[in-house]
Structure formats: structure tokens, C-alpha cells
XYZ file of C-alpha atoms in Angstrom:
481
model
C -71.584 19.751 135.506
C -74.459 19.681 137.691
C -73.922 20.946 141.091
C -76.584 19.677 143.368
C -76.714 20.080 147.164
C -74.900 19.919 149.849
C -73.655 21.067 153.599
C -70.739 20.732 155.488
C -71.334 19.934 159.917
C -69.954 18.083 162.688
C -72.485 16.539 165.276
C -71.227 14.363 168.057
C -74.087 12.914 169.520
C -73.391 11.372 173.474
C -76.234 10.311 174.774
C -76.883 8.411 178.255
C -80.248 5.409 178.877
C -79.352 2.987 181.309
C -75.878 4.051 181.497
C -75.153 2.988 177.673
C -73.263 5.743 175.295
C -73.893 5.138 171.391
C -71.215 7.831 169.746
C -72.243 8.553 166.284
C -69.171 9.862 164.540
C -70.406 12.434 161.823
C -68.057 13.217 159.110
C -66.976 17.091 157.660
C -64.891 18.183 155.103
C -62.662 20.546 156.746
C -59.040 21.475 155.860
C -57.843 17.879 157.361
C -60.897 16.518 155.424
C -60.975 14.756 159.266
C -63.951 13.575 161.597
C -63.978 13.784 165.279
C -64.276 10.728 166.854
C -65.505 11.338 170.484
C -66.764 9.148 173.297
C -67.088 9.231 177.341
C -69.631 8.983 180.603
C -71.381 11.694 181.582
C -69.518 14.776 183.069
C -66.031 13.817 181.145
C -64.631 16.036 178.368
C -64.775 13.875 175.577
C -61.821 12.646 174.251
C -60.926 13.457 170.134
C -59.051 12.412 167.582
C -59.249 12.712 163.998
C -60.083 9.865 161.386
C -59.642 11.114 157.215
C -62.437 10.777 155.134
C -62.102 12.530 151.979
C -64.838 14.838 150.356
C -63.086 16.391 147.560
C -63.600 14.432 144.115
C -60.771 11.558 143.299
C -59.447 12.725 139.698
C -58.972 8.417 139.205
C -60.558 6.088 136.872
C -63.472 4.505 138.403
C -65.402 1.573 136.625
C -68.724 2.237 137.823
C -71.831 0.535 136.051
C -73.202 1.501 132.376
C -70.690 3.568 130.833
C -67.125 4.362 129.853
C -64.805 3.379 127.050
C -65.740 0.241 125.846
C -64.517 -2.502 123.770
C -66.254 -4.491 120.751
C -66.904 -8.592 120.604
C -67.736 -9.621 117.942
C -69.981 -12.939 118.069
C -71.094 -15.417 115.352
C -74.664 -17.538 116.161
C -75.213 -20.540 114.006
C -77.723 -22.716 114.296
C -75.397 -24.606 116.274
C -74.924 -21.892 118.804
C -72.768 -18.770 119.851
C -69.099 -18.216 119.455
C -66.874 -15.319 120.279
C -63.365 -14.601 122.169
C -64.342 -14.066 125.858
C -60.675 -13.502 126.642
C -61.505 -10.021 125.278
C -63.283 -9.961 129.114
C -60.453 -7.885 131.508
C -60.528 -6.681 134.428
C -60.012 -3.190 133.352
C -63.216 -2.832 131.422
C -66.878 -2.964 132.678
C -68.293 -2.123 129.345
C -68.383 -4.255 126.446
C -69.845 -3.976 122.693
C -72.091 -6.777 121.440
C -71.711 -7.067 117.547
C -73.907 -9.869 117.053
C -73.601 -11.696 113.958
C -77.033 -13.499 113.124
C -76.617 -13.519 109.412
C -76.555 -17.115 109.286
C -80.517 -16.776 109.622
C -81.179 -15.012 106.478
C -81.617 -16.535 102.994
C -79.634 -13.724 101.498
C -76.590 -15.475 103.444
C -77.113 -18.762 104.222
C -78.498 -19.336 100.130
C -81.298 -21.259 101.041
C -84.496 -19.104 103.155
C -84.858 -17.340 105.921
C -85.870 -19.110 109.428
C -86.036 -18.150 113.147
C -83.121 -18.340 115.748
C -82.936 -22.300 116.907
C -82.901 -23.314 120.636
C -78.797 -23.287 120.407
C -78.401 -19.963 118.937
C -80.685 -18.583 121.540
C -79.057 -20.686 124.423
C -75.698 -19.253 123.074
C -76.873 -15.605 123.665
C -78.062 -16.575 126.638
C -74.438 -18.021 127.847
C -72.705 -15.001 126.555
C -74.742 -12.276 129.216
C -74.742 -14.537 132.014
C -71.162 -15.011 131.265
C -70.771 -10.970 131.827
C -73.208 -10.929 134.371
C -71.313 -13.635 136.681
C -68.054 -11.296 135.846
C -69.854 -7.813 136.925
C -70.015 -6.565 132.964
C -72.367 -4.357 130.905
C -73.511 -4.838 127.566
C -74.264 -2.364 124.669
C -76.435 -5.195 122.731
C -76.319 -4.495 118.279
C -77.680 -7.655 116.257
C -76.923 -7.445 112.422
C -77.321 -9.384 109.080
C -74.083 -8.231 107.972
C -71.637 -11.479 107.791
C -68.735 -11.515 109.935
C -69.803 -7.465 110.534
C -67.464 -6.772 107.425
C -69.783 -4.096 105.629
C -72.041 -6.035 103.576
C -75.432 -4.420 102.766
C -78.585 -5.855 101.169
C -78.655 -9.378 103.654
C -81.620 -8.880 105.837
C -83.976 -10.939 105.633
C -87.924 -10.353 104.976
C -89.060 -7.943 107.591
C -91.474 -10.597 108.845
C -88.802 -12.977 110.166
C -87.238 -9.824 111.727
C -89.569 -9.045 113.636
C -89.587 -12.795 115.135
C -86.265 -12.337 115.340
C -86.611 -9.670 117.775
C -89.199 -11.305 119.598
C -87.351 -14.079 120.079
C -83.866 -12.263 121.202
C -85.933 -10.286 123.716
C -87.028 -12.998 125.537
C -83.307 -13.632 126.633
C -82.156 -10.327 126.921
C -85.238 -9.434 129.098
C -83.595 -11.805 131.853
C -80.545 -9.258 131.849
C -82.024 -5.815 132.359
C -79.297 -5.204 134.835
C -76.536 -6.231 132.563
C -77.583 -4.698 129.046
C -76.687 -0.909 128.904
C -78.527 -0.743 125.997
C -80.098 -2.412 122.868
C -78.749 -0.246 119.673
C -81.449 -1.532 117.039
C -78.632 -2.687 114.226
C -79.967 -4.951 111.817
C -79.704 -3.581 108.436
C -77.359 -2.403 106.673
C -73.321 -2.538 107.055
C -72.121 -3.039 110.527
C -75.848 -2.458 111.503
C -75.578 0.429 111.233
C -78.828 0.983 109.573
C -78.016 2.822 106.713
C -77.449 1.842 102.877
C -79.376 -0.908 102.697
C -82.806 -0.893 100.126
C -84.818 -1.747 103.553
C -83.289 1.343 105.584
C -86.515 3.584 105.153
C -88.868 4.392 107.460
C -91.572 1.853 106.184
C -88.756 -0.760 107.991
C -87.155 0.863 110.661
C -90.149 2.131 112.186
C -92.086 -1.280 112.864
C -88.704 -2.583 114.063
C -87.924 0.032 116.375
C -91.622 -0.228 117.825
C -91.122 -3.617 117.965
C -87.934 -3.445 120.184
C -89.880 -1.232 122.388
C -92.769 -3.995 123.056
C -91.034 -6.533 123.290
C -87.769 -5.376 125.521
C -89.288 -4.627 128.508
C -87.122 -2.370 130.308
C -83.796 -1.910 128.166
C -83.144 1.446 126.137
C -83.392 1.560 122.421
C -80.978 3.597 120.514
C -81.421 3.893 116.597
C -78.672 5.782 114.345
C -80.487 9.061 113.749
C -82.571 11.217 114.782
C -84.921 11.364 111.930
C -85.845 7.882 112.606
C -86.882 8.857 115.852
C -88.790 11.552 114.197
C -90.531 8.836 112.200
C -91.141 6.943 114.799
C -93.332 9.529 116.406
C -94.806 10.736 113.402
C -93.216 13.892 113.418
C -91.012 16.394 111.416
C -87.700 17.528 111.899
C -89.160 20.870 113.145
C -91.804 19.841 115.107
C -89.175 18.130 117.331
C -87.513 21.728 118.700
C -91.231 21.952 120.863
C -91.754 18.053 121.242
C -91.461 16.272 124.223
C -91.835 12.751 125.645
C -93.353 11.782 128.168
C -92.712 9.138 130.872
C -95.682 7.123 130.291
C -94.997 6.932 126.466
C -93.408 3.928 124.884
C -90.986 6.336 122.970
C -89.323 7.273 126.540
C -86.894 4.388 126.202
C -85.642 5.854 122.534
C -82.497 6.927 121.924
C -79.773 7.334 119.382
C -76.401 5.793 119.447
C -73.672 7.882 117.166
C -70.894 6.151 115.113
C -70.364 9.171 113.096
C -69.571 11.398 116.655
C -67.917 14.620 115.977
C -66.743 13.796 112.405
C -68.392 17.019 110.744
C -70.616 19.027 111.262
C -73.662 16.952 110.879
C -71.578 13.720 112.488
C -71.577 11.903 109.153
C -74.996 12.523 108.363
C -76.383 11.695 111.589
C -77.906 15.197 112.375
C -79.202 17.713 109.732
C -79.488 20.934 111.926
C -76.785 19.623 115.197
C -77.910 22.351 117.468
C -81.567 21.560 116.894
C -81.552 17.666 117.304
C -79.241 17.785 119.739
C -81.460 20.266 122.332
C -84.037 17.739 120.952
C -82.094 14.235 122.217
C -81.219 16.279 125.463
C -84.462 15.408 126.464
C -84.042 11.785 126.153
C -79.869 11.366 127.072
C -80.746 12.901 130.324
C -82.748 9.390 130.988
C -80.972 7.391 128.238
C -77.246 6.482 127.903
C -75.889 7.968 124.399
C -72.833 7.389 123.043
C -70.656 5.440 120.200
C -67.257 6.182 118.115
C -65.258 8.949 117.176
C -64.388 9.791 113.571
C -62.038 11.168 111.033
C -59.053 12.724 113.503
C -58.838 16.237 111.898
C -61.871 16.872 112.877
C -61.545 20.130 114.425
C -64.928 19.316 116.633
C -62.691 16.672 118.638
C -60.924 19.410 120.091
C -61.166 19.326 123.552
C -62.275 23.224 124.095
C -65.069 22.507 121.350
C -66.186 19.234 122.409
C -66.309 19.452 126.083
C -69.973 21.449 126.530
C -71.368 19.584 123.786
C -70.779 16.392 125.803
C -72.246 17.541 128.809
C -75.240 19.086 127.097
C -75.696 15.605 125.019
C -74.882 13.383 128.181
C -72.363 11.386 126.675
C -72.192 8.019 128.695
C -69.810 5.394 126.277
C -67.698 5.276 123.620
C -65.143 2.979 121.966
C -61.690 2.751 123.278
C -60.732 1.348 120.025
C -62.185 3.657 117.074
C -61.099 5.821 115.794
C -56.951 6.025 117.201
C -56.818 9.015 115.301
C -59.359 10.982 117.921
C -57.741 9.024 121.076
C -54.299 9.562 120.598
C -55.414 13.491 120.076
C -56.585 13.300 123.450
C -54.217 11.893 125.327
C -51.705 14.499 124.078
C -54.414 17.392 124.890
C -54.664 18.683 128.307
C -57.674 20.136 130.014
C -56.670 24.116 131.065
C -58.865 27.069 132.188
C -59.883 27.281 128.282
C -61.481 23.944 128.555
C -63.518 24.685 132.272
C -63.191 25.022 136.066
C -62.441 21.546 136.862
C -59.494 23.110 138.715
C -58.450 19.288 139.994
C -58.077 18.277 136.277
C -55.832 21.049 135.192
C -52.688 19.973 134.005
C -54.513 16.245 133.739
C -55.335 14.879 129.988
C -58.145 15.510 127.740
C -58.641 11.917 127.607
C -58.488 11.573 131.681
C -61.001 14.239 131.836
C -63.659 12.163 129.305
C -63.046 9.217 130.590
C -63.759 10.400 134.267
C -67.149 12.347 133.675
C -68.469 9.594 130.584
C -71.920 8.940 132.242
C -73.129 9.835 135.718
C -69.894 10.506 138.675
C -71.008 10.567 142.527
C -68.741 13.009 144.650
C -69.887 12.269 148.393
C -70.387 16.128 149.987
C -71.719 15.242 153.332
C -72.402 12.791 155.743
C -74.751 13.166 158.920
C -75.314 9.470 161.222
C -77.947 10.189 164.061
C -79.154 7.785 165.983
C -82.684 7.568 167.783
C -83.093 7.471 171.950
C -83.419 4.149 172.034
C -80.036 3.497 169.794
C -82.313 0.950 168.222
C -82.419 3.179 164.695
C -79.818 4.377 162.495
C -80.717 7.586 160.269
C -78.512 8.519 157.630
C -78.265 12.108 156.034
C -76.163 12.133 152.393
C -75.171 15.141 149.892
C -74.178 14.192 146.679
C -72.924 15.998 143.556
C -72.750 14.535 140.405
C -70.126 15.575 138.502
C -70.512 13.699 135.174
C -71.577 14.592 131.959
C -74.500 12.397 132.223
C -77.121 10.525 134.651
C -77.755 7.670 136.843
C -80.072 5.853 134.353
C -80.608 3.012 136.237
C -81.841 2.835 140.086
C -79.611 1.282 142.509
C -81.110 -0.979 145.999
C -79.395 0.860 148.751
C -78.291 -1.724 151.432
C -76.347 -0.351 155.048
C -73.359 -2.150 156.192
C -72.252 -2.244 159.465
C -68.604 -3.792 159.766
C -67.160 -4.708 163.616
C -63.463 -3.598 164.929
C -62.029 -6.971 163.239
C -63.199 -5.961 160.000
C -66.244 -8.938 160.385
C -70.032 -7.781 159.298
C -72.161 -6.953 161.763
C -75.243 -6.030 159.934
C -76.800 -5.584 156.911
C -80.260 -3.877 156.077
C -81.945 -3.164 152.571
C -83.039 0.763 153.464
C -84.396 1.507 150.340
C -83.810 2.959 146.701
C -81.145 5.382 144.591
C -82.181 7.340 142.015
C -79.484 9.712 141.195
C -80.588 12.480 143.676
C -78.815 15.320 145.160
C -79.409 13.976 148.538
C -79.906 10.420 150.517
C -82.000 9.738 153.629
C -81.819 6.202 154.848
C -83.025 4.548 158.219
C -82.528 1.233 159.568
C -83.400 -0.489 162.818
C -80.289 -1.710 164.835
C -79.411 -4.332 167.451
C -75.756 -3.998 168.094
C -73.551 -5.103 170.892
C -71.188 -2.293 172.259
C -68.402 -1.975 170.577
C -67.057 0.962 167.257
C -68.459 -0.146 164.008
C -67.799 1.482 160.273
C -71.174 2.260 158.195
C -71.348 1.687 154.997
C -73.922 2.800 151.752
C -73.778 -0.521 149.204
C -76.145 0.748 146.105
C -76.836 -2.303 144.156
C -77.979 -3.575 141.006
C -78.063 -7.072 140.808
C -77.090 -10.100 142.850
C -75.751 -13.427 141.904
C -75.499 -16.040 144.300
C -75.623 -13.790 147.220
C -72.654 -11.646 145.746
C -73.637 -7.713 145.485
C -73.565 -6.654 141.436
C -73.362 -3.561 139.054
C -72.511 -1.497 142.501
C -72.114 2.392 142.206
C -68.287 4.210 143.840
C -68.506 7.265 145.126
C -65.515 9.152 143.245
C -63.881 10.094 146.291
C -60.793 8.714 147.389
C -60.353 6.199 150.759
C -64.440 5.488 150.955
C -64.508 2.290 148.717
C -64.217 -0.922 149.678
C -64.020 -3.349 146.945
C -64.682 -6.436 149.039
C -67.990 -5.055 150.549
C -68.613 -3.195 147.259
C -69.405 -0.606 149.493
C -68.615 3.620 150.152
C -67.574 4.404 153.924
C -70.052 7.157 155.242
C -69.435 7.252 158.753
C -68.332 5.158 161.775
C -70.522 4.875 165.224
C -69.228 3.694 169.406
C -72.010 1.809 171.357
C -70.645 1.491 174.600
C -71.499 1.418 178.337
């Protein structure tokens, strides 16, 4: 859990030019978890009354952005194009698995030779993420070789024509930086899972992984283990425990995605020393989103005692709602007690709830301070945040004020800026209001589509989210005479 910081105030601000009175309602989480709401001319008591806004963190599901359980969709790409079951697409899931099938491309498949992606296939891909993008979705992107993603090995095809394969791909999925999670490299072996396969060496994987990283410009890029991240840089297994990364490097966007999570000891041969590589991949899932399936459900690392600190040290953002039942079902019958944590508000509440809740980054709103200058021509906004999940906001956010009038109608709206994940927000924003009590509002942003907000982050508190605006409630302000 990272606790970052925070304070707790009330300032009513009543301030007099040319007989005009801007009240600027500041919000504390006292026992009520109230506001005072004053306003009056000069020499009156002003008059109160309380208005709830909640700081304590919501123990309810919350979709935001990049993470979660997901679900799988599988799609087939002929030359013809790209097919798959988009009624898989619910409301009830923002994150979705890409299986892509591009088998049809290699001559260990299709019997005849290997060519590049046609203008269909690549227009089908295309379709398929501006499909999720127009419904507010994320994408964990795997291609593979592997027909009908059944568990066929040995059906890549030369590395030369997949490497143009990847060059090609990129140059759609570059176009949806704000919809793809993550690229998880895929392409050989079984389920692309890059393993079995006579090509799943290092003298492969490594100029395909490098060549994800040139060509994707902004995407992460998760590989199966480890040790191919080790190869990648040229380094051993226990040169890693003093190795770092740094932010200029190409490696910075590498990561690992786990199919094998907590099935043994060394996760199905994904690690070979699990407290080393993981303190190792720390490094990275604290920028990167990491995550994957659940195996083999008497595993006794699934219980929820065991696998809670690992998650939060590893950042877990995402895993599959579907694989393995086994592991899920154990969940929801588990419950989170003083044996698991502190979480005091998730005591009594399921193992599952718990993961679910903290899977990725999870915004409690701490503290909110609206002051106002002279003038009342500028708005400054004071935030404290805690983040409460396992992991990190890996992707910033455009932070956008919205001011909303007493019939509900907006009044204004001002880009003030950028989120990054931090422990605490200052915005500012020139205003030109007429008099009258207006709610504020904190829209962080990742993407628009025909003027509608996308990919927006929720607070996790209860009562500040409007899902029209797409919008948290921070405060509410009087301009009056």
C-alpha cells in the first residue's frame, strides 16, 4: 500500500471588491465527512450548512483504465481481413485480451511460403482497436503463429518475415497508445507463449523483442521470462540483483507478462530464483503493468495470506477472469482478515473483492483545498491523494476543471495541466463566471473521440463520480453580490 500525503482543513474564504462575494466551499473529512457551505455581506454571521463529500476509500469495483480482470478474444486475420466475436465487448469489463491469430501468414500453416500482412489484415486490426477505443476499452495486444491459438508449436515463420511482421503491426497499433495496455511479445511457440518452439532461444527472441521496442513507440513490452530480459540486456541472472534501468534506455518499456502466476514455486518455470527476479522486475512493474493467469488451484501460493505482499511488491495490474476457475473460485470463498493486512474496510469482504479492487493503481481523494485569487478571476486547486493499489498510474492523464451551474448545465471547462500519479495535485485556471453556486470538478483524461472525454481515472471514493462528465467532485464555489 503506499500511503502518500495528505491533510485534513476547512477554509471559507468571504471576500468583498466592488461589493461581489465569491464563497469557495473547501471540503474536510470530519466525522460527517461534511463541508461547510457559507456565504453573506460583510458584517453578517455567515450562514452554514453541511454538504457530504466522502474521503474514506469506496470498498466497490471501479473500472478505471489499464487494469483489472480481463477477458480473452480470440481473433483470426486472413488475408481477407480480421474476424472475432465483439459481443465478448460488455459493459462490465474495460480490459480485454488480444489473442491474435496471424498464422495464416506463415508457410508452416498456410503450406505454401511465408508473406507479409496484406492491406485487409492490417485494416482488420485496425477496426478491431478503434472498435474498443470508440467503446472506452483497453487492450493487452499478443500476436501468435499458433493456429486457432490451440497449442501448436514449430509454425513461425523465418525470423525475417517476423520482424516485418512487427513492423508492419506497429504501425497500427502506434495510432492506439491510449488504448493498448500493453504489447506481450507472443509469437512463437503454443499460445505465444514463447516457449517450446526450436526458435524460442535467445538468438530469436532477442532481435524480436528489440524490435518491438523500435518500432512501438510508446506501448510496454512484456516477454514470458525474465531470463529473456536478461538476454536482452546482455546480462546474467546474477548480475540483475544490482542492475538497473534507466529512463532514457530503450529497455525501460520491458516487462514480463506471467501465465504460469503462482503455480509453484518458480511459476511454471518462469523464475529460477522468485525472490531474486522478482526484486529485479520491481524495478520495471513500478512503471510497467504486469500481470497474466493463475495456475494449478492447489497451489498453496494462491492463498490469500501468501499471495497478498507478493502482489503489491510485484505490482500486479491484470489478470484473467477466466483462467484458471480453480484459483478464482478459491478466492471468492476466502476472506481478507487481520492475517491477510490492515485494510480494516475489507475485513469480512472476499479475497477476490480485495484483488480485484487494488489490481493496478487506486486513487483515494484525502483532501481538497479551492482558493480563489482577489480578483475571483483564478481558481487554485489544492489535492491529496493516496493510492491504495498494488500498482501505479503508468500512464499520464490531461487534467481538465469542470465547472457545472445550479441546473446541472456546464459552465466552464479549462485544460490545467497533467497527472502523473502523485501524492498531491495543484491546478489553476482563470475564471469568468456570472454569480451564481457552481460544483468543481477534476476530469483526468486519456484520450478523446469526437469531443467525448476517454480512458478517464475515478477517484475510489464514494458520491464524487459523475459518469456523465467523467469527472470526480472536489469542491463547490458561490459568486455572488
Amino acid at each position: 500500500m503506499r500511503l502518500i500525503f495528505y491533510r485534513f482543513h476547512v477554509t471559507i474564504n468571504i471576500m468583498k471588491i466592488k461589493k461581489r462575494f465569491l464563497v469557495i466551499i473547501t471540503l474536510i473529512a470530519v466525522i460527517a465527512c461534511g463541508i461547510l457551505s457559507a456565504c453573506g455581506t460583510k458584517g453578517e454571521k455567515p450562514q452554514g450548512n453541511v454538504r457530504q463529500l466522502n474521503y474514506t476509500e469506496s470498498v466497490e469495483k471501479i473500472d478505471n483504465p489499464d487494469q483489472g480482470f480481463y477477458r480473452h478474444i480470440y481473433v483470426r486475420v486472413t488475408d481477407d481481413g480480421a474476424s472475432c466475436n465483439r459481443n465478448i465487448v460488455n459493459d462490465s469489463t474495460r480490459l480485454y485480451h488480444l489473442r491474435i491469430d496471424i498464422s495464416a501468414f506463415s508457410a508452416a500453416v498456410n503450406g505454401n511460403a511465408d508473406k507479409l500482412l496484406t492491406q485487409a489484415a492490417l485494416d482488420g486490426i485496425n477496426d478491431l482497436l478503434l472498435f474498443l477505443k470508440e467503446k472506452d476499452k483497453n487492450a493487452v495486444v499478443r500476436f501468435a503463429y499458433d493456429p486457432s491459438y490451440d497449442g501448436a508449436k514449430d509454425k513461425e515463420p523465418s525470423l525475417a518475415i517476423i520482424l516485418q511482421h512487427i513492423d508492419q503491426v506497429c504501425q497500427i497499433l502506434n495510432g492506439y497508445n491510449s488504448t493498448i495496455t500493453a504489447i506481450e511479445v507472443g509469437l512463437i511457440g503454443p499460445w505465444g507463449e514463447m516457449h517450446s518452439s526450436v526458435i524460442a532461444n535467445a538468438q530469436n527472441i532477442s532481435p524480436i523483442v528489440d524490435k518491438f521496442l523500435t518500432c512501438a513507440t510508446a506501448a510496454p513490452v512484456l516477454v514470458r521470462t525474465p531470463k529473456m530480459i536478461y538476454d536482452y540486456l546482455g546480462i546474467t541472472a546474477a548480475d540483475a540483483e544490482n542492475y538497473t534501468i534507466g529512463e532514457n534506455e530503450k529497455a525501460y518499456r520491458l516487462g514480463l507478462y506471467n501465465d504460469g502466476y503462482l503455480g509453484s514455486d518458480s511459476d511454471l518455470g518462469t523464475y529460477t530464483d522468485r525472490a531474486r527476479d522478482i526484486k529485479f522486475l520491481s524495478g520495471q512493474t513500478n512503471h510497467l503493468p504486469y500481470g497474466g493467469e493463475v495456475v494449478i488451484p492447489d497451489s498453496p501460493l494462491h492463498n490469500i495470506e501468501t499471495c497478498l505482499p507478493e502482489m503489491h511488491e510485484i505490482n500486479l495490474s491484470y489478470l484473467n477472469i477466466e483462467w484458471n476457475n480453480g484459483v478464482i473460485d478459491k478466492w471468492k470463498n476466502s476472506d481478507y482478515t487481520r492475517a491477510c493486512g490492515s485494510d480494516k474496510l475489507y475485513y469480512g469482504k472476499s479475497a477476490f473483492d480485495y484483488i480485484q479492487n487494488h489490481m493496478g493503481y487506486r486513487f483515494v481523494l484525502k483532501s481538497s483545498k479551492l482558493s480563489c485569487s482577489d480578483n475571483f478571476d483564478k481558481l487554485n486547486v489544492e489535492l491529496s491523494l493516496q493510492n491504495v493499489g498494488f500498482g501505479n498510474l503508468n500512464k499520464k492523464k490531461n487534467a481538465q476543471l469542470v465547472i457545472i451551474d445550479e441546473n446541472g448545465d456546464i459552465a466552464f471547462t479549462k485544460a490545467v495541466g497533467e497527472f502523473s500519479g502523485g501524492s498531491k495535485i495543484e491546478y489553476s485556471a482563470e475564471l469568468n463566471l456570472e454569480y451564481g453556486k457552481y460544483d468543481v470538478y477534476l476530469r483526468l483524461l486519456g484520450d478523446e473521440a469526437d469531443g467525448n472525454p476517454l480512458y478517464c481515472l475515478q477517484f475510489a471514493n464514494d458520491g464524487l463520480w459523475n459518469s456523465t462528465l467523467k469527472a470526480n467532485k472536489i469542491g463547490s464555489i458561490e459568486y455572488k453580490d
